[in-house]
Amino acid sequence: MKGLLYKDFKSILKLISPVYLMSLIPIIVYIGKDMFLFMFSIIIGILFGMQVSITISVDEKTKLVNYYRILPLSYHVIAMEKYIFTLIISLLTGIIIFLVTFSYSGQLSLLYPFIGFYVALIYNMIVIPASFYFGVEKGRYILIGFTILPIIITKFNNVLLKLYSILQTNLIALAVILHLIIFVISYVISVKSIEKYRI
């Protein structure tokens, strides 16, 4: 599994491009406004989350998926590696947003890092099985829904902040339970999808 993780990180580093900076343009609109950190968290969460599907795309282009049947790894390990990679990427997302939040506002808030972490994580819980099942190109249609997510969520910003204050003490526990349920469903679909490459 270490080899797969190394391969994925190497793939991302090779594909880093200044073009990614264009995805930050929408954030500029909110600089100096109350919604800046909120929009920043969501967009960065999506941007970082997309990196996992990029690694699956690289696997497809290099025909690695055709060799799943001869790799000395079970399809459970192959699938789990993508989820571990997702967790690492999501944690990096939260750390970066935390640092930006502190630099921008001077406050040690965990709300915005949590939003970015959650977006990156939940995005891949959906995209990973979709990419394995339909292929990356078709799986990317899910991104269309996530691109309008910031607009939808901003409409409920006040509600989310109130819920956060009410559920703050149990927020971590609720998030863990929710993601465990989503993870189990996502993982089962991914394993079944990868299994077809092993036949």
PDB file of N, CA, C and O in Angstrom, residues 74-132:
ATOM      1  N   SER A  74      -4.795  -7.381  -2.805  1.00  0.00           N
ATOM      2  CA  SER A  74      -6.221  -7.651  -2.969  1.00  0.00           C
ATOM      3  C   SER A  74      -6.922  -6.369  -3.390  1.00  0.00           C
ATOM      4  O   SER A  74      -6.416  -5.267  -3.200  1.00  0.00           O
ATOM      5  N   TYR A  75      -8.100  -6.515  -3.986  1.00  0.00           N
ATOM      6  CA  TYR A  75      -8.850  -5.332  -4.401  1.00  0.00           C
ATOM      7  C   TYR A  75      -9.303  -4.516  -3.205  1.00  0.00           C
ATOM      8  O   TYR A  75      -9.595  -3.323  -3.328  1.00  0.00           O
ATOM      9  N   HIS A  76      -9.356  -5.140  -2.028  1.00  0.00           N
ATOM     10  CA  HIS A  76      -9.679  -4.390  -0.807  1.00  0.00           C
ATOM     11  C   HIS A  76      -8.565  -3.385  -0.495  1.00  0.00           C
ATOM     12  O   HIS A  76      -8.832  -2.241  -0.117  1.00  0.00           O
ATOM     13  N   VAL A  77      -7.328  -3.817  -0.654  1.00  0.00           N
ATOM     14  CA  VAL A  77      -6.184  -2.943  -0.393  1.00  0.00           C
ATOM     15  C   VAL A  77      -6.120  -1.824  -1.423  1.00  0.00           C
ATOM     16  O   VAL A  77      -5.858  -0.663  -1.084  1.00  0.00           O
ATOM     17  N   ILE A  78      -6.367  -2.170  -2.689  1.00  0.00           N
ATOM     18  CA  ILE A  78      -6.337  -1.169  -3.758  1.00  0.00           C
ATOM     19  C   ILE A  78      -7.377  -0.083  -3.497  1.00  0.00           C
ATOM     20  O   ILE A  78      -7.106   1.109  -3.669  1.00  0.00           O
ATOM     21  N   ALA A  79      -8.579  -0.499  -3.086  1.00  0.00           N
ATOM     22  CA  ALA A  79      -9.637   0.470  -2.791  1.00  0.00           C
ATOM     23  C   ALA A  79      -9.310   1.280  -1.540  1.00  0.00           C
ATOM     24  O   ALA A  79      -9.445   2.509  -1.526  1.00  0.00           O
ATOM     25  N   MET A  80      -8.849   0.591  -0.489  1.00  0.00           N
ATOM     26  CA  MET A  80      -8.570   1.271   0.772  1.00  0.00           C
ATOM     27  C   MET A  80      -7.495   2.334   0.622  1.00  0.00           C
ATOM     28  O   MET A  80      -7.534   3.382   1.277  1.00  0.00           O
ATOM     29  N   GLU A  81      -6.527   2.087  -0.273  1.00  0.00           N
ATOM     30  CA  GLU A  81      -5.450   3.062  -0.473  1.00  0.00           C
ATOM     31  C   GLU A  81      -6.006   4.413  -0.910  1.00  0.00           C
ATOM     32  O   GLU A  81      -5.519   5.462  -0.481  1.00  0.00           O
ATOM     33  N   LYS A  82      -7.018   4.400  -1.763  1.00  0.00           N
ATOM     34  CA  LYS A  82      -7.614   5.655  -2.234  1.00  0.00           C
ATOM     35  C   LYS A  82      -8.294   6.403  -1.088  1.00  0.00           C
ATOM     36  O   LYS A  82      -8.268   7.638  -1.040  1.00  0.00           O
ATOM     37  N   TYR A  83      -8.882   5.655  -0.162  1.00  0.00           N
ATOM     38  CA  TYR A  83      -9.559   6.299   0.970  1.00  0.00           C
ATOM     39  C   TYR A  83      -8.550   6.834   1.987  1.00  0.00           C
ATOM     40  O   TYR A  83      -8.780   7.884   2.597  1.00  0.00           O
ATOM     41  N   ILE A  84      -7.453   6.118   2.167  1.00  0.00           N
ATOM     42  CA  ILE A  84      -6.390   6.615   3.045  1.00  0.00           C
ATOM     43  C   ILE A  84      -5.775   7.875   2.434  1.00  0.00           C
ATOM     44  O   ILE A  84      -5.502   8.857   3.133  1.00  0.00           O
ATOM     45  N   PHE A  85      -5.578   7.839   1.128  1.00  0.00           N
ATOM     46  CA  PHE A  85      -5.051   9.008   0.418  1.00  0.00           C
ATOM     47  C   PHE A  85      -6.015  10.187   0.565  1.00  0.00           C
ATOM     48  O   PHE A  85      -5.594  11.326   0.762  1.00  0.00           O
ATOM     49  N   THR A  86      -7.316   9.888   0.477  1.00  0.00           N
ATOM     50  CA  THR A  86      -8.338  10.920   0.672  1.00  0.00           C
ATOM     51  C   THR A  86      -8.249  11.537   2.063  1.00  0.00           C
ATOM     52  O   THR A  86      -8.333  12.767   2.222  1.00  0.00           O
ATOM     53  N   LEU A  87      -8.079  10.703   3.075  1.00  0.00           N
ATOM     54  CA  LEU A  87      -7.983  11.196   4.453  1.00  0.00           C
ATOM     55  C   LEU A  87      -6.778  12.107   4.617  1.00  0.00           C
ATOM     56  O   LEU A  87      -6.871  13.170   5.246  1.00  0.00           O
ATOM     57  N   ILE A  88      -5.639  11.719   4.031  1.00  0.00           N
ATOM     58  CA  ILE A  88      -4.431  12.549   4.109  1.00  0.00           C
ATOM     59  C   ILE A  88      -4.655  13.893   3.425  1.00  0.00           C
ATOM     60  O   ILE A  88      -4.317  14.955   3.974  1.00  0.00           O
ATOM     61  N   ILE A  89      -5.240  13.849   2.231  1.00  0.00           N
ATOM     62  CA  ILE A  89      -5.520  15.079   1.484  1.00  0.00           C
ATOM     63  C   ILE A  89      -6.489  15.977   2.255  1.00  0.00           C
ATOM     64  O   ILE A  89      -6.331  17.200   2.318  1.00  0.00           O
ATOM     65  N   SER A  90      -7.508  15.365   2.861  1.00  0.00           N
ATOM     66  CA  SER A  90      -8.503  16.133   3.619  1.00  0.00           C
ATOM     67  C   SER A  90      -7.885  16.794   4.847  1.00  0.00           C
ATOM     68  O   SER A  90      -8.209  17.944   5.179  1.00  0.00           O
ATOM     69  N   LEU A  91      -6.993  16.074   5.526  1.00  0.00           N
ATOM     70  CA  LEU A  91      -6.298  16.641   6.689  1.00  0.00           C
ATOM     71  C   LEU A  91      -5.406  17.805   6.266  1.00  0.00           C
ATOM     72  O   LEU A  91      -5.355  18.837   6.955  1.00  0.00           O
ATOM     73  N   LEU A  92      -4.722  17.662   5.137  1.00  0.00           N
ATOM     74  CA  LEU A  92      -3.891  18.760   4.620  1.00  0.00           C
ATOM     75  C   LEU A  92      -4.762  19.964   4.285  1.00  0.00           C
ATOM     76  O   LEU A  92      -4.365  21.112   4.526  1.00  0.00           O
ATOM     77  N   THR A  93      -5.945  19.705   3.747  1.00  0.00           N
ATOM     78  CA  THR A  93      -6.887  20.778   3.442  1.00  0.00           C
ATOM     79  C   THR A  93      -7.262  21.545   4.709  1.00  0.00           C
ATOM     80  O   THR A  93      -7.229  22.778   4.739  1.00  0.00           O
ATOM     81  N   GLY A  94      -7.611  20.802   5.757  1.00  0.00           N
ATOM     82  CA  GLY A  94      -7.983  21.436   7.025  1.00  0.00           C
ATOM     83  C   GLY A  94      -6.847  22.244   7.625  1.00  0.00           C
ATOM     84  O   GLY A  94      -7.064  23.353   8.134  1.00  0.00           O
ATOM     85  N   ILE A  95      -5.625  21.720   7.553  1.00  0.00           N
ATOM     86  CA  ILE A  95      -4.462  22.421   8.113  1.00  0.00           C
ATOM     87  C   ILE A  95      -4.204  23.725   7.372  1.00  0.00           C
ATOM     88  O   ILE A  95      -3.976  24.773   7.989  1.00  0.00           O
ATOM     89  N   ILE A  96      -4.259  23.669   6.040  1.00  0.00           N
ATOM     90  CA  ILE A  96      -4.020  24.869   5.235  1.00  0.00           C
ATOM     91  C   ILE A  96      -5.082  25.928   5.511  1.00  0.00           C
ATOM     92  O   ILE A  96      -4.774  27.115   5.682  1.00  0.00           O
ATOM     93  N   ILE A  97      -6.333  25.509   5.576  1.00  0.00           N
ATOM     94  CA  ILE A  97      -7.417  26.462   5.848  1.00  0.00           C
ATOM     95  C   ILE A  97      -7.283  27.037   7.252  1.00  0.00           C
ATOM     96  O   ILE A  97      -7.557  28.224   7.474  1.00  0.00           O
ATOM     97  N   PHE A  98      -6.873  26.216   8.200  1.00  0.00           N
ATOM     98  CA  PHE A  98      -6.668  26.703   9.573  1.00  0.00           C
ATOM     99  C   PHE A  98      -5.612  27.804   9.601  1.00  0.00           C
ATOM    100  O   PHE A  98      -5.795  28.845  10.246  1.00  0.00           O
ATOM    101  N   LEU A  99      -4.513  27.587   8.893  1.00  0.00           N
ATOM    102  CA  LEU A  99      -3.430  28.580   8.852  1.00  0.00           C
ATOM    103  C   LEU A  99      -3.887  29.869   8.177  1.00  0.00           C
ATOM    104  O   LEU A  99      -3.577  30.968   8.642  1.00  0.00           O
ATOM    105  N   VAL A 100      -4.651  29.731   7.086  1.00  0.00           N
ATOM    106  CA  VAL A 100      -5.156  30.921   6.383  1.00  0.00           C
ATOM    107  C   VAL A 100      -6.164  31.658   7.254  1.00  0.00           C
ATOM    108  O   VAL A 100      -6.164  32.891   7.328  1.00  0.00           O
ATOM    109  N   THR A 101      -7.033  30.912   7.915  1.00  0.00           N
ATOM    110  CA  THR A 101      -8.033  31.518   8.802  1.00  0.00           C
ATOM    111  C   THR A 101      -7.372  32.311   9.919  1.00  0.00           C
ATOM    112  O   THR A 101      -7.782  33.447  10.215  1.00  0.00           O
ATOM    113  N   PHE A 102      -6.352  31.720  10.525  1.00  0.00           N
ATOM    114  CA  PHE A 102      -5.657  32.411  11.613  1.00  0.00           C
ATOM    115  C   PHE A 102      -4.937  33.650  11.106  1.00  0.00           C
ATOM    116  O   PHE A 102      -4.959  34.705  11.753  1.00  0.00           O
ATOM    117  N   SER A 103      -4.313  33.550   9.923  1.00  0.00           N
ATOM    118  CA  SER A 103      -3.599  34.695   9.352  1.00  0.00           C
ATOM    119  C   SER A 103      -4.554  35.812   8.958  1.00  0.00           C
ATOM    120  O   SER A 103      -4.242  36.994   9.094  1.00  0.00           O
ATOM    121  N   TYR A 104      -5.732  35.426   8.483  1.00  0.00           N
ATOM    122  CA  TYR A 104      -6.697  36.406   7.981  1.00  0.00           C
ATOM    123  C   TYR A 104      -7.470  37.079   9.099  1.00  0.00           C
ATOM    124  O   TYR A 104      -7.689  38.292   9.081  1.00  0.00           O
ATOM    125  N   SER A 105      -7.898  36.288  10.083  1.00  0.00           N
ATOM    126  CA  SER A 105      -8.768  36.834  11.130  1.00  0.00           C
ATOM    127  C   SER A 105      -8.120  36.915  12.506  1.00  0.00           C
ATOM    128  O   SER A 105      -8.625  37.598  13.397  1.00  0.00           O
ATOM    129  N   GLY A 106      -7.005  36.188  12.683  1.00  0.00           N
ATOM    130  CA  GLY A 106      -6.356  36.176  13.990  1.00  0.00           C
ATOM    131  C   GLY A 106      -7.088  35.328  15.011  1.00  0.00           C
ATOM    132  O   GLY A 106      -6.757  35.343  16.197  1.00  0.00           O
ATOM    133  N   GLN A 107      -8.081  34.554  14.550  1.00  0.00           N
ATOM    134  CA  GLN A 107      -8.876  33.716  15.445  1.00  0.00           C
ATOM    135  C   GLN A 107      -8.555  32.242  15.225  1.00  0.00           C
ATOM    136  O   GLN A 107      -8.344  31.804  14.098  1.00  0.00           O
ATOM    137  N   LEU A 108      -8.538  31.486  16.331  1.00  0.00           N
ATOM    138  CA  LEU A 108      -8.269  30.049  16.250  1.00  0.00           C
ATOM    139  C   LEU A 108      -9.582  29.293  16.081  1.00  0.00           C
ATOM    140  O   LEU A 108     -10.024  28.565  16.962  1.00  0.00           O
ATOM    141  N   SER A 109     -10.204  29.480  14.931  1.00  0.00           N
ATOM    142  CA  SER A 109     -11.499  28.845  14.661  1.00  0.00           C
ATOM    143  C   SER A 109     -11.305  27.503  13.964  1.00  0.00           C
ATOM    144  O   SER A 109     -10.482  27.373  13.057  1.00  0.00           O
ATOM    145  N   LEU A 110     -12.094  26.515  14.396  1.00  0.00           N
ATOM    146  CA  LEU A 110     -12.049  25.194  13.768  1.00  0.00           C
ATOM    147  C   LEU A 110     -13.196  24.998  12.776  1.00  0.00           C
ATOM    148  O   LEU A 110     -13.260  23.964  12.109  1.00  0.00           O
ATOM    149  N   LEU A 111     -14.082  25.987  12.699  1.00  0.00           N
ATOM    150  CA  LEU A 111     -15.245  25.859  11.824  1.00  0.00           C
ATOM    151  C   LEU A 111     -14.834  25.748  10.359  1.00  0.00           C
ATOM    152  O   LEU A 111     -15.245  24.820   9.661  1.00  0.00           O
ATOM    153  N   TYR A 112     -14.038  26.688   9.897  1.00  0.00           N
ATOM    154  CA  TYR A 112     -13.672  26.708   8.479  1.00  0.00           C
ATOM    155  C   TYR A 112     -12.759  25.545   8.083  1.00  0.00           C
ATOM    156  O   TYR A 112     -12.958  24.954   7.017  1.00  0.00           O
ATOM    157  N   PRO A 113     -11.766  25.178   8.914  1.00  0.00           N
ATOM    158  CA  PRO A 113     -10.995  23.967   8.592  1.00  0.00           C
ATOM    159  C   PRO A 113     -11.879  22.734   8.514  1.00  0.00           C
ATOM    160  O   PRO A 113     -11.668  21.865   7.663  1.00  0.00           O
ATOM    161  N   PHE A 114     -12.883  22.665   9.393  1.00  0.00           N
ATOM    162  CA  PHE A 114     -13.800  21.522   9.371  1.00  0.00           C
ATOM    163  C   PHE A 114     -14.605  21.497   8.080  1.00  0.00           C
ATOM    164  O   PHE A 114     -14.815  20.437   7.490  1.00  0.00           O
ATOM    165  N   ILE A 115     -15.043  22.670   7.620  1.00  0.00           N
ATOM    166  CA  ILE A 115     -15.808  22.749   6.373  1.00  0.00           C
ATOM    167  C   ILE A 115     -14.967  22.248   5.202  1.00  0.00           C
ATOM    168  O   ILE A 115     -15.428  21.443   4.386  1.00  0.00           O
ATOM    169  N   GLY A 116     -13.719  22.735   5.119  1.00  0.00           N
ATOM    170  CA  GLY A 116     -12.834  22.306   4.032  1.00  0.00           C
ATOM    171  C   GLY A 116     -12.542  20.820   4.095  1.00  0.00           C
ATOM    172  O   GLY A 116     -12.557  20.120   3.076  1.00  0.00           O
ATOM    173  N   PHE A 117     -12.263  20.332   5.310  1.00  0.00           N
ATOM    174  CA  PHE A 117     -12.013  18.906   5.523  1.00  0.00           C
ATOM    175  C   PHE A 117     -13.222  18.085   5.095  1.00  0.00           C
ATOM    176  O   PHE A 117     -13.094  17.073   4.393  1.00  0.00           O
ATOM    177  N   TYR A 118     -14.390  18.534   5.499  1.00  0.00           N
ATOM    178  CA  TYR A 118     -15.631  17.803   5.202  1.00  0.00           C
ATOM    179  C   TYR A 118     -15.906  17.770   3.703  1.00  0.00           C
ATOM    180  O   TYR A 118     -16.271  16.720   3.152  1.00  0.00           O
ATOM    181  N   VAL A 119     -15.745  18.910   3.034  1.00  0.00           N
ATOM    182  CA  VAL A 119     -16.007  18.976   1.590  1.00  0.00           C
ATOM    183  C   VAL A 119     -15.081  18.035   0.831  1.00  0.00           C
ATOM    184  O   VAL A 119     -15.516  17.281  -0.043  1.00  0.00           O
ATOM    185  N   ALA A 120     -13.773  18.074   1.160  1.00  0.00           N
ATOM    186  CA  ALA A 120     -12.808  17.202   0.484  1.00  0.00           C
ATOM    187  C   ALA A 120     -13.129  15.737   0.737  1.00  0.00           C
ATOM    188  O   ALA A 120     -13.048  14.894  -0.171  1.00  0.00           O
ATOM    189  N   LEU A 121     -13.519  15.427   1.970  1.00  0.00           N
ATOM    190  CA  LEU A 121     -13.788  14.040   2.343  1.00  0.00           C
ATOM    191  C   LEU A 121     -15.065  13.515   1.697  1.00  0.00           C
ATOM    192  O   LEU A 121     -15.071  12.455   1.065  1.00  0.00           O
ATOM    193  N   ILE A 122     -16.141  14.261   1.836  1.00  0.00           N
ATOM    194  CA  ILE A 122     -17.431  13.805   1.321  1.00  0.00           C
ATOM    195  C   ILE A 122     -17.424  13.776  -0.206  1.00  0.00           C
ATOM    196  O   ILE A 122     -18.066  12.922  -0.838  1.00  0.00           O
ATOM    197  N   TYR A 123     -16.695  14.696  -0.810  1.00  0.00           N
ATOM    198  CA  TYR A 123     -16.563  14.709  -2.272  1.00  0.00           C
ATOM    199  C   TYR A 123     -15.998  13.386  -2.767  1.00  0.00           C
ATOM    200  O   TYR A 123     -16.517  12.770  -3.700  1.00  0.00           O
ATOM    201  N   ASN A 124     -14.949  12.921  -2.106  1.00  0.00           N
ATOM    202  CA  ASN A 124     -14.311  11.684  -2.552  1.00  0.00           C
ATOM    203  C   ASN A 124     -15.062  10.437  -2.131  1.00  0.00           C
ATOM    204  O   ASN A 124     -14.927   9.388  -2.769  1.00  0.00           O
ATOM    205  N   MET A 125     -15.856  10.516  -1.075  1.00  0.00           N
ATOM    206  CA  MET A 125     -16.694   9.379  -0.724  1.00  0.00           C
ATOM    207  C   MET A 125     -17.682   9.074  -1.849  1.00  0.00           C
ATOM    208  O   MET A 125     -18.149   7.942  -2.005  1.00  0.00           O
ATOM    209  N   ILE A 126     -17.993  10.097  -2.636  1.00  0.00           N
ATOM    210  CA  ILE A 126     -18.913   9.933  -3.762  1.00  0.00           C
ATOM    211  C   ILE A 126     -18.156   9.691  -5.061  1.00  0.00           C
ATOM    212  O   ILE A 126     -18.509   8.821  -5.860  1.00  0.00           O
ATOM    213  N   VAL A 127     -17.090  10.447  -5.269  1.00  0.00           N
ATOM    214  CA  VAL A 127     -16.356  10.383  -6.537  1.00  0.00           C
ATOM    215  C   VAL A 127     -15.565   9.091  -6.699  1.00  0.00           C
ATOM    216  O   VAL A 127     -15.492   8.542  -7.804  1.00  0.00           O
ATOM    217  N   ILE A 128     -14.960   8.581  -5.640  1.00  0.00           N
ATOM    218  CA  ILE A 128     -14.137   7.361  -5.762  1.00  0.00           C
ATOM    219  C   ILE A 128     -14.952   6.185  -6.297  1.00  0.00           C
ATOM    220  O   ILE A 128     -14.559   5.574  -7.303  1.00  0.00           O
ATOM    221  N   PRO A 129     -16.073   5.819  -5.670  1.00  0.00           N
ATOM    222  CA  PRO A 129     -16.843   4.693  -6.233  1.00  0.00           C
ATOM    223  C   PRO A 129     -17.400   4.997  -7.614  1.00  0.00           C
ATOM    224  O   PRO A 129     -17.473   4.107  -8.468  1.00  0.00           O
ATOM    225  N   ALA A 130     -17.783   6.259  -7.848  1.00  0.00           N
ATOM    226  CA  ALA A 130     -18.314   6.630  -9.164  1.00  0.00           C
ATOM    227  C   ALA A 130     -17.240   6.494 -10.239  1.00  0.00           C
ATOM    228  O   ALA A 130     -17.512   6.030 -11.351  1.00  0.00           O
ATOM    229  N   SER A 131     -15.999   6.888  -9.900  1.00  0.00           N
ATOM    230  CA  SER A 131     -14.895   6.803 -10.861  1.00  0.00           C
ATOM    231  C   SER A 131     -14.529   5.361 -11.172  1.00  0.00           C
ATOM    232  O   SER A 131     -14.241   5.011 -12.315  1.00  0.00           O
ATOM    233  N   PHE A 132     -14.536   4.514 -10.143  1.00  0.00           N
ATOM    234  CA  PHE A 132     -14.228   3.104 -10.363  1.00  0.00           C
ATOM    235  C   PHE A 132     -15.347   2.396 -11.128  1.00  0.00           C
ATOM    236  O   PHE A 132     -15.091   1.511 -11.938  1.00  0.00           O
TER     237      PHE A 132
END
